[in-house]
Tab-separated table of C-alpha atoms and ligand atoms in Angstrom:
chain	number	residue	atom	x	y	z
P	637	MET	CA	-53.536	-134.508	146.803
P	638	ASP	CA	-54.560	-137.484	148.143
P	639	ASP	CA	-54.696	-139.803	145.556
P	640	VAL	CA	-50.593	-139.200	144.836
P	641	GLY	CA	-49.936	-139.983	148.803
P	642	GLU	CA	-51.536	-143.361	148.179
P	643	ARG	CA	-50.419	-144.038	144.494
P	644	TYR	CA	-46.919	-143.981	146.376
P	645	ALA	CA	-47.398	-145.889	149.666
P	646	ARG	CA	-49.091	-148.546	147.727
P	647	THR	CA	-45.943	-148.545	145.047
P	648	ARG	CA	-43.280	-148.605	148.328
P	649	GLN	CA	-44.968	-151.459	149.892
P	650	TYR	CA	-44.569	-152.847	146.556
P	651	VAL	CA	-40.915	-152.482	145.762
P	652	ASP	CA	-40.384	-154.150	149.080
P	653	GLU	CA	-42.835	-156.982	148.414
P	654	LEU	CA	-40.465	-157.326	145.087
P	655	ALA	CA	-36.869	-156.820	146.950
P	656	LEU	CA	-37.849	-159.717	149.592
P	657	ARG	CA	-38.912	-161.703	146.387
P	658	HIS	CA	-35.208	-161.250	145.256
P	659	GLY	CA	-33.529	-162.079	148.997
P	660	ARG	CA	-32.826	-158.291	149.654
P	661	THR	CA	-34.003	-156.654	152.226
P	662	PRO	CA	-36.625	-153.095	151.431
P	663	ASN	CA	-33.458	-150.874	152.868
P	664	ASP	CA	-31.703	-152.429	150.297
P	665	VAL	CA	-33.707	-150.664	147.305
P	666	GLN	CA	-34.665	-146.588	147.493
P	667	ILE	CA	-37.067	-144.935	145.684
P	668	ILE	CA	-36.213	-141.547	143.635
P	669	ALA	CA	-39.844	-140.145	143.024
P	670	VAL	CA	-39.617	-138.376	139.788
P	671	SER	CA	-41.101	-135.350	140.319
P	672	LYS	CA	-40.549	-132.657	137.108
P	673	TYR	CA	-43.305	-131.867	135.262
P	674	GLN	CA	-45.510	-132.034	138.704
P	675	PRO	CA	-47.020	-129.629	140.964
P	676	ALA	CA	-45.053	-128.641	144.201
P	677	ALA	CA	-48.279	-130.151	146.432
P	678	ALA	CA	-47.689	-133.054	144.914
P	679	VAL	CA	-44.317	-132.859	146.485
P	680	ALA	CA	-45.151	-131.944	149.769
P	681	ALA	CA	-47.627	-135.308	149.316
P	682	VAL	CA	-45.611	-137.215	148.619
P	683	ALA	CA	-42.929	-136.747	151.655
P	684	GLU	CA	-46.167	-136.634	153.939
P	685	LYS	CA	-46.079	-140.247	153.829
P	686	GLY	CA	-42.577	-140.358	154.861
P	687	GLN	CA	-40.365	-140.666	151.417
P	688	CYS	CA	-37.687	-138.376	151.617
P	689	ASP	CA	-35.637	-138.491	148.106
P	690	PHE	CA	-36.897	-137.157	144.884
P	691	GLY	CA	-35.714	-136.667	141.269
P	692	GLU	CA	-35.693	-133.701	138.586
P	693	ASN	CA	-34.594	-132.889	135.098
P	694	TYR	CA	-34.634	-129.117	134.611
P	695	VAL	CA	-32.643	-127.004	136.994
P	696	GLN	CA	-35.012	-124.237	136.893
P	697	GLU	CA	-38.390	-125.583	138.077
P	698	ALA	CA	-36.370	-127.915	140.020
P	699	LEU	CA	-35.468	-124.667	142.272
P	700	ARG	CA	-38.849	-123.249	142.492
P	701	LYS	CA	-40.375	-126.588	143.928
P	702	GLN	CA	-37.300	-127.113	145.678
P	703	HIS	CA	-38.575	-123.162	147.578
P	704	GLU	CA	-42.237	-123.723	147.267
P	705	VAL	CA	-42.061	-127.073	148.821
P	706	GLY	CA	-39.723	-125.631	151.013
P	707	ARG	CA	-38.419	-128.633	152.857
P	708	PRO	CA	-34.472	-128.384	153.639
P	709	ASP	CA	-34.501	-131.837	154.744
P	710	LEU	CA	-35.061	-133.325	151.752
P	711	ARG	CA	-32.769	-134.705	149.030
P	712	TRP	CA	-33.175	-133.926	145.115
P	713	HIS	CA	-31.571	-135.555	142.918
P	714	PHE	CA	-30.693	-134.668	138.663
P	715	LEU	CA	-31.483	-137.180	136.637
P	716	GLY	CA	-31.554	-135.385	133.598
P	717	ARG	CA	-28.824	-133.845	130.811
P	718	LEU	CA	-27.158	-130.199	132.600
P	719	GLN	CA	-26.593	-127.898	130.241
P	720	ARG	CA	-22.109	-126.577	131.572
P	721	ASN	CA	-23.964	-123.357	131.942
P	722	LYS	CA	-25.956	-124.248	134.858
P	723	VAL	CA	-23.238	-126.098	136.406
P	724	LYS	CA	-23.701	-123.171	139.154
P	725	TYR	CA	-26.768	-123.821	140.619
P	726	LEU	CA	-26.144	-127.504	141.587
P	727	PRO	CA	-24.246	-126.532	144.895
P	728	GLY	CA	-26.738	-126.646	148.029
P	729	HIS	CA	-29.565	-127.920	146.057
P	730	PHE	CA	-28.667	-131.518	145.011
P	731	SER	CA	-27.068	-134.264	147.173
P	732	MET	CA	-26.588	-136.551	143.687
P	733	PHE	CA	-26.310	-136.310	139.455
P	734	HIS	CA	-27.430	-139.341	138.301
P	735	ALA	CA	-26.139	-138.450	134.678
P	736	LEU	CA	-22.508	-137.924	133.832
P	737	ASP	CA	-21.245	-138.966	131.085
P	738	ASP	CA	-18.522	-136.426	130.161
P	739	ALA	CA	-15.277	-135.027	131.749
P	740	LYS	CA	-15.441	-131.831	130.622
P	741	LEU	CA	-19.061	-131.578	132.777
P	742	ALA	CA	-17.197	-133.251	135.644
P	743	LEU	CA	-14.155	-130.755	135.902
P	744	ASP	CA	-17.383	-128.454	136.181
P	745	LEU	CA	-19.206	-129.360	139.056
P	746	HIS	CA	-15.830	-130.231	140.969
P	747	LYS	CA	-14.768	-127.337	140.440
P	748	LYS	CA	-17.956	-125.625	141.220
P	749	PHE	CA	-18.910	-127.882	144.559
P	750	HIS	CA	-14.605	-127.884	145.449
P	751	ALA	CA	-15.087	-124.289	145.644
P	752	VAL	CA	-18.335	-124.281	148.272
P	753	ASN	CA	-15.867	-126.400	150.105
P	754	GLN	CA	-18.796	-129.145	149.698
P	755	THR	CA	-18.650	-132.889	147.462
P	756	LEU	CA	-21.189	-134.059	145.919
P	757	GLU	CA	-22.518	-137.724	144.850
P	758	VAL	CA	-22.207	-138.911	140.580
P	759	LEU	CA	-23.361	-141.992	138.988
P	760	ILE	CA	-22.009	-142.507	135.404
P	761	GLN	CA	-24.933	-143.034	133.198
P	762	VAL	CA	-24.397	-145.583	131.116
P	763	ASN	CA	-25.751	-146.295	127.292
P	764	VAL	CA	-25.741	-150.175	127.093
P	765	GLY	CA	-28.144	-150.057	124.170
P	766	GLN	CA	-25.195	-148.258	122.619
P	767	GLU	CA	-28.192	-145.425	121.184
P	768	PRO	CA	-26.898	-142.824	118.718
P	769	GLN	CA	-28.717	-140.084	120.479
P	770	LYS	CA	-29.166	-141.182	123.283
P	771	GLY	CA	-27.127	-139.399	126.889
P	772	GLY	CA	-24.275	-141.565	128.562
P	773	VAL	CA	-20.601	-143.122	127.883
P	774	LEU	CA	-20.787	-146.058	126.086
P	775	PRO	CA	-19.601	-149.165	127.811
P	776	ARG	CA	-15.562	-149.233	126.792
P	777	GLU	CA	-15.628	-145.584	127.351
P	778	LEU	CA	-16.115	-145.855	130.999
P	779	PRO	CA	-13.328	-147.133	132.668
P	780	GLY	CA	-11.695	-143.238	130.477
P	781	LEU	CA	-14.209	-141.612	132.832
P	782	VAL	CA	-13.600	-143.261	135.785
P	783	ASN	CA	-10.383	-142.864	135.886
P	784	GLN	CA	-10.145	-138.938	135.377
P	785	LEU	CA	-12.775	-138.689	138.304
P	786	GLU	CA	-9.633	-140.197	140.491
P	787	ALA	CA	-8.126	-136.448	140.367
P	788	MET	CA	-11.764	-134.808	141.325
P	789	PRO	CA	-12.007	-135.775	144.938
P	790	SER	CA	-15.141	-133.178	145.000
P	791	LEU	CA	-16.717	-135.210	142.680
P	792	LEU	CA	-17.892	-138.960	144.492
P	793	LEU	CA	-18.545	-141.685	142.896
P	794	ARG	CA	-21.138	-144.446	143.709
P	795	GLY	CA	-22.046	-146.285	140.900
P	796	LEU	CA	-23.482	-146.181	138.053
P	797	MET	CA	-27.059	-144.995	135.838
P	798	THR	CA	-29.032	-146.084	132.982
P	799	LEU	CA	-32.527	-146.260	131.035
P	800	PRO	CA	-32.270	-148.831	128.192
P	801	PRO	CA	-33.712	-148.837	124.843
P	802	PHE	CA	-37.937	-147.123	124.772
P	803	ASP	CA	-39.218	-149.818	122.613
P	804	VAL	CA	-37.530	-153.031	123.884
P	805	ASP	CA	-40.142	-155.414	125.550
P	806	VAL	CA	-40.287	-155.149	129.429
P	807	ALA	CA	-38.443	-158.592	129.383
P	808	ASP	CA	-35.754	-157.609	127.014
P	809	LYS	CA	-35.152	-154.681	129.745
P	810	GLN	CA	-34.038	-157.618	132.131
P	811	ARG	CA	-30.667	-157.786	130.015
P	812	PHE	CA	-29.673	-154.214	129.543
P	813	PHE	CA	-29.918	-153.928	133.406
P	814	SER	CA	-28.096	-157.138	134.029
P	815	ALA	CA	-24.932	-155.609	132.210
P	816	LEU	CA	-25.093	-152.717	133.693
P	817	ARG	CA	-24.421	-154.746	136.428
P	818	ASN	CA	-22.062	-156.810	135.029
P	819	LEU	CA	-19.905	-153.041	134.696
P	820	ARG	CA	-19.920	-151.459	137.857
P	821	ASN	CA	-18.667	-154.539	139.113
P	822	ALA	CA	-16.293	-155.458	136.724
P	823	GLU	CA	-15.126	-151.103	137.419
P	824	GLN	CA	-15.078	-151.909	141.729
P	825	VAL	CA	-12.402	-155.537	140.729
P	826	ARG	CA	-10.811	-153.187	138.127
P	827	THR	CA	-10.540	-149.717	140.857
P	828	GLY	CA	-10.633	-151.288	144.026
P	829	TRP	CA	-13.506	-149.007	144.650
P	830	SER	CA	-17.229	-149.615	145.864
P	831	LEU	CA	-19.556	-148.340	144.077
P	832	PRO	CA	-22.853	-149.422	145.281
P	833	GLU	CA	-25.138	-148.219	143.389
P	834	LEU	CA	-27.022	-149.152	140.075
P	835	SER	CA	-29.604	-146.840	139.649
P	836	MET	CA	-31.965	-148.412	137.304
P	837	GLY	CA	-35.899	-148.935	136.681
P	838	THR	CA	-38.511	-146.721	135.825
P	839	THR	CA	-42.498	-146.856	136.025
P	840	ASP	CA	-42.397	-149.305	133.434
P	841	ASP	CA	-39.695	-151.871	134.387
P	842	PHE	CA	-38.088	-151.846	137.857
P	843	PRO	CA	-39.725	-154.852	139.418
P	844	GLN	CA	-36.984	-156.235	136.362
P	845	ALA	CA	-34.787	-153.742	137.412
P	846	ILE	CA	-35.009	-154.713	140.916
P	847	ALA	CA	-34.706	-158.947	139.331
P	848	GLU	CA	-30.990	-157.253	138.328
P	849	GLY	CA	-29.734	-155.844	142.069
P	850	ALA	CA	-31.059	-152.027	141.438
P	851	THR	CA	-30.393	-150.012	144.562
P	852	MET	CA	-32.515	-146.899	143.077
P	853	VAL	CA	-35.287	-146.959	141.405
P	854	ARG	CA	-36.432	-143.725	139.099
P	855	ILE	CA	-40.252	-143.712	139.405
P	856	GLY	CA	-42.615	-140.937	138.385
P	857	THR	CA	-45.869	-141.757	135.921
P	858	ARG	CA	-46.516	-143.885	138.682
P	859	ILE	CA	-46.657	-142.395	142.326
P	860	PHE	CA	-47.664	-138.900	140.203
P	861	GLY	CA	-50.010	-140.010	137.461
P	862	ASP	CA	-49.502	-138.691	133.936
P	863	ARG	CA	-47.360	-135.545	133.729
P	864	PRO	CA	-48.779	-132.192	133.126
P	865	VAL	CA	-47.576	-131.996	129.261
P	866	HIS	CA	-44.785	-129.556	128.638
P	867	GLY	CA	-44.897	-125.718	128.520
P	868	SER	CA	-48.557	-125.909	129.652
B	1560	LIG	C1	-38.460	-138.815	133.830
B	1560	LIG	C2	-37.745	-140.588	133.995
B	1560	LIG	C3	-37.935	-140.572	135.487
B	1560	LIG	C4	-40.063	-141.024	135.552
B	1560	LIG	O1	-39.882	-142.198	134.283
B	1560	LIG	P1	-41.273	-142.487	134.796
B	1560	LIG	O2	-41.456	-143.723	133.649
B	1560	LIG	O3	-42.408	-141.122	134.917
B	1560	LIG	O4	-41.753	-143.937	136.120
B	1560	LIG	C5	-36.981	-141.528	135.249
B	1560	LIG	N1	-35.770	-141.212	135.003
B	1560	LIG	C6	-34.954	-140.420	134.499
B	1560	LIG	C7	-34.380	-139.934	133.132
B	1560	LIG	C8	-36.292	-139.509	133.547
B	1560	LIG	O5	-35.923	-138.973	133.085
């Protein structure tokens, strides 16, 4: 697992350089180390290097891994599609949900966290590329969902998340990231709320995302290597 730690350290260094290059401080750009399908030992190796925030896409897998890693100081981010029957597993296990895109799901989450007197930080996922099969609200649906969250005080809206279309040139991805930043800025002005977080950029495009103001980059492959094939 040594080289996983090394790859993480080099990635952190590069993210710091990019932040400085764009007139920001390294503290402004958090790495979410995306560990889906990766073994607990790899998570432990990266945590050993000082990384605290990890991202997972599947509830059962994440719970098993959290138990195996055994580091209650780590923060876990849920990145994937969340089925409503899995909502009950989130309290106590995740501190942020990056992919909120539905008012019914939001209400379920609010009720579950409210019942145990906890809060959950959330980001609304926006389908900036307006792709039919992709998760996220369409840009024009964003204000409606933001308004509904006002009645759900156990959910703390911190900002927005996006995953740009897969099949565009890296250089073209920049406009999806700037579109997300513009949507965030508009919602801040409209509501008067502070929405500091922009979760955007993965292994393929985090330099472009940092250039456009990403505060959270979700990096998996670059840190952990290729994901083992699921189900094997
Ligand atoms: C898997 C995943 C990532 C990480 O992707 P890499 O290309 O491995 O860096 C980031 N964001 C989301 C939402 C993911 O599902």
